[in-house]
Short mmCIF file of C-alpha atoms in Angstrom, two decimals:
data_model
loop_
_atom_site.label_atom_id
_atom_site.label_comp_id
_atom_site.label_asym_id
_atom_site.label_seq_id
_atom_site.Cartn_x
_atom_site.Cartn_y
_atom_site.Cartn_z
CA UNK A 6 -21.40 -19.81 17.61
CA UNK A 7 -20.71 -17.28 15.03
CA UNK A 8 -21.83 -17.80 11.06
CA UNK A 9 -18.88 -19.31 9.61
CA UNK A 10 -20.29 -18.24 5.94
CA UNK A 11 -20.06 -14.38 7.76
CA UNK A 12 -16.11 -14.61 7.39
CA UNK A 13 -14.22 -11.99 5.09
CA UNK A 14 -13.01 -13.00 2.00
CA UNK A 15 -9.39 -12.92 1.65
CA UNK A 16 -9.45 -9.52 -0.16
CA UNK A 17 -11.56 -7.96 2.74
CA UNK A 18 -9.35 -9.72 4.88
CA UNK A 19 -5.73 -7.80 3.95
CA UNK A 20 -7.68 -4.67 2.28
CA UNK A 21 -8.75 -4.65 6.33
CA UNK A 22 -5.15 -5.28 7.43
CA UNK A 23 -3.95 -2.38 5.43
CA UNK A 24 -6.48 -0.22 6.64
CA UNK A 25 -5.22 -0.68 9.96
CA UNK A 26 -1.35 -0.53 9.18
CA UNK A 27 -2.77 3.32 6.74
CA UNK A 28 -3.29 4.60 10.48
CA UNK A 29 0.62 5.03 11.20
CA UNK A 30 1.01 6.97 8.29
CA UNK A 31 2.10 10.63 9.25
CA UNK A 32 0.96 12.71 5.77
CA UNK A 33 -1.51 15.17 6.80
CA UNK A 34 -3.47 15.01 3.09
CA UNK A 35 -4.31 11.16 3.01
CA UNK A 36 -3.14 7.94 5.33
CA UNK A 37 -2.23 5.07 3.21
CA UNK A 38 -1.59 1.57 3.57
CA UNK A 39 0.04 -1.81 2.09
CA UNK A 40 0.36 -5.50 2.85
CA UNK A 41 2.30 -7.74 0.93
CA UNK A 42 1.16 -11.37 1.11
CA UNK A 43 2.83 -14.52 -0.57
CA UNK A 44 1.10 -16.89 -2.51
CA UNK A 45 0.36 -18.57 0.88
CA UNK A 46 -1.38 -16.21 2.32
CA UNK A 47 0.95 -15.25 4.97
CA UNK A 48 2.32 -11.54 5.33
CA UNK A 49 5.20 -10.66 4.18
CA UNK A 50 5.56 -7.42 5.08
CA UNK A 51 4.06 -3.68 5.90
CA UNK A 52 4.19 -0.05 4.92
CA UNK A 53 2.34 3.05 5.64
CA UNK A 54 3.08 6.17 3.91
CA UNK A 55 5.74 8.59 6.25
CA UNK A 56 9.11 9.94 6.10
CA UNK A 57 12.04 8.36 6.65
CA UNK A 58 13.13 7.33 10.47
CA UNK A 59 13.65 10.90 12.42
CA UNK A 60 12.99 12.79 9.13
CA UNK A 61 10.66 15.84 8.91
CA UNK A 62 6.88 14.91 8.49
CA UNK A 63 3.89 16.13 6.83
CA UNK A 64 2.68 16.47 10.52
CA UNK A 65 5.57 18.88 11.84
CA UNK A 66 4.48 20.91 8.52
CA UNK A 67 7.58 20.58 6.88
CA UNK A 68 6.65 19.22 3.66
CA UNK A 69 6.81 21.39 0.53
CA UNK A 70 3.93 19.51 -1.28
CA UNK A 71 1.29 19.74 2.05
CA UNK A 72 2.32 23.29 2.34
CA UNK A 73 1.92 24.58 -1.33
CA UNK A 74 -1.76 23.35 -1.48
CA UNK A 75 -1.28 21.76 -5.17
CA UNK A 76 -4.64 19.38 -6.29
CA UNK A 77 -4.62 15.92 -5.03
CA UNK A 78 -2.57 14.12 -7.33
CA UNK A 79 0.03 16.54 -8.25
CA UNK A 80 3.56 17.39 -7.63
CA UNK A 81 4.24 14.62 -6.17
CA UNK A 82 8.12 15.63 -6.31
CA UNK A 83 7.91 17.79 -3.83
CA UNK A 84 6.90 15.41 -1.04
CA UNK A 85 9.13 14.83 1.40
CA UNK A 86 7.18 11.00 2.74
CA UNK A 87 7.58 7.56 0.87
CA UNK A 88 4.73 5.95 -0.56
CA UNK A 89 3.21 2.77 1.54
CA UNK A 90 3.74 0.47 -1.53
CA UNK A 91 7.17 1.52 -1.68
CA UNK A 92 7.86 1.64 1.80
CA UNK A 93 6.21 -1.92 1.82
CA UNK A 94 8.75 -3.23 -0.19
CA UNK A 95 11.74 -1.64 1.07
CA UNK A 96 11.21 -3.56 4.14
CA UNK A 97 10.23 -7.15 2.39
CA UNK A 98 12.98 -10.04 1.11
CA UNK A 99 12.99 -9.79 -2.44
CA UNK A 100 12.81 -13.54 -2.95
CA UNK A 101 9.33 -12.92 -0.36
CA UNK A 102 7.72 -10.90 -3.08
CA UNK A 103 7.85 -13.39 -5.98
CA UNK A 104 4.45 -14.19 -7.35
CA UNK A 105 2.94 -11.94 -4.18
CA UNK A 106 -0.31 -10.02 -3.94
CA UNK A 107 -0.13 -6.30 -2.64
CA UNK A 108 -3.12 -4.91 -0.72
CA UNK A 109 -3.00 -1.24 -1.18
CA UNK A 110 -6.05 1.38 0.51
CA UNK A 111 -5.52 3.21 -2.91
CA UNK A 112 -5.04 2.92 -6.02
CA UNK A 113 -0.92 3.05 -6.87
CA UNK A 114 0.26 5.52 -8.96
CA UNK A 115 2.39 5.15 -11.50
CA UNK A 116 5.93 5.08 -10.12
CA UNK A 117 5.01 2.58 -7.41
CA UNK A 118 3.10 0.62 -10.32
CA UNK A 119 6.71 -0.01 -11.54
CA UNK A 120 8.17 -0.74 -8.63
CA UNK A 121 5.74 -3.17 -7.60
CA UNK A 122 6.22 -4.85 -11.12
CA UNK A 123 9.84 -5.04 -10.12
CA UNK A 124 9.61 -6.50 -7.27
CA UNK A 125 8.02 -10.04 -8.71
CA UNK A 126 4.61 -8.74 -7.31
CA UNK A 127 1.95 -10.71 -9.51
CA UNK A 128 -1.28 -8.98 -8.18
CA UNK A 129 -1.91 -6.03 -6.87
CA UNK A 130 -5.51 -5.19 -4.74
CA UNK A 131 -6.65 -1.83 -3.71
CA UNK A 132 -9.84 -0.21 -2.59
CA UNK A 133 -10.89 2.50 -5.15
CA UNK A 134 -14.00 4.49 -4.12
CA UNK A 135 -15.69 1.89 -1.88
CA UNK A 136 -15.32 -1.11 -4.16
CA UNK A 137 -11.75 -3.53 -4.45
CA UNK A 138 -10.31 -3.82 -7.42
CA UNK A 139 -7.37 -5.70 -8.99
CA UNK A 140 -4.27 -5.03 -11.35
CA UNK A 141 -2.49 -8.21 -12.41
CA UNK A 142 0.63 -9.08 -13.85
CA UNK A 143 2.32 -11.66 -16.39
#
């Protein structure tokens, strides 16, 4: 019988979760990742970074940011995909994301930081260089 005590916390648990959902994720710089979870600890919902349905991708090499070359970080206006957060909660019930947790495989930037705030998210985790770390609200 396996070690019980050997289970994942909760944090390993999602962060793990979003890992896997970061694989659909079509941007040819960097795969990311969210899971939105209720205060229960049941899923609410998904999101991977991409385009929109039967849009042009990063991986047909028609985005403008991929194909300038700009620093990681950067010009972020000129990407043609939506953000995993974002795309995360586009796809959630509003009244699902009050007092939530988002997992994230990154840390958020700044305009998803806002929407995530707006949303009624109360926590946010995200892996950041190997180690998990946590942004909380009100």
């Amino acid at each position: 019988m396996k070690d019980l005590d050997a289970r994942p916390d909760w944090d390993v648990y999602f962060l793990g979760i979003a890992s896997a959902v970061a694989e659909r994720g079509d941007c040819c710089r960097c795969r990311v990742g969210a899971v939105v979870v209720g205060p229960d600890r049941r899923i609410r919902s998904t999101g991977y970074n991409g385009s929109y349905p039967g849009g042009p991708s990063c991986s047909t090499g028609e985005c403008p940011r991929c194909l300038s070359k700009v620093p990681s970080g950067t010009s972020y206006e000129d990407c043609i995909e939506t953000h995993a957060e974002a795309n995360s909660l586009l796809y959630a019930d509003w009244t699902a994301c009050q007092g939530a947790t988002i997992y994230i495989t990154r840390p958020p930037c700044k305009d998803c930081t806002k929407l995530i705030r707006s949303a009624g998210i109360h926590q946010v985790v995200y892996l950041n260089h190997g180690t998990t770390d946590h942004i909380r609200f009100r």
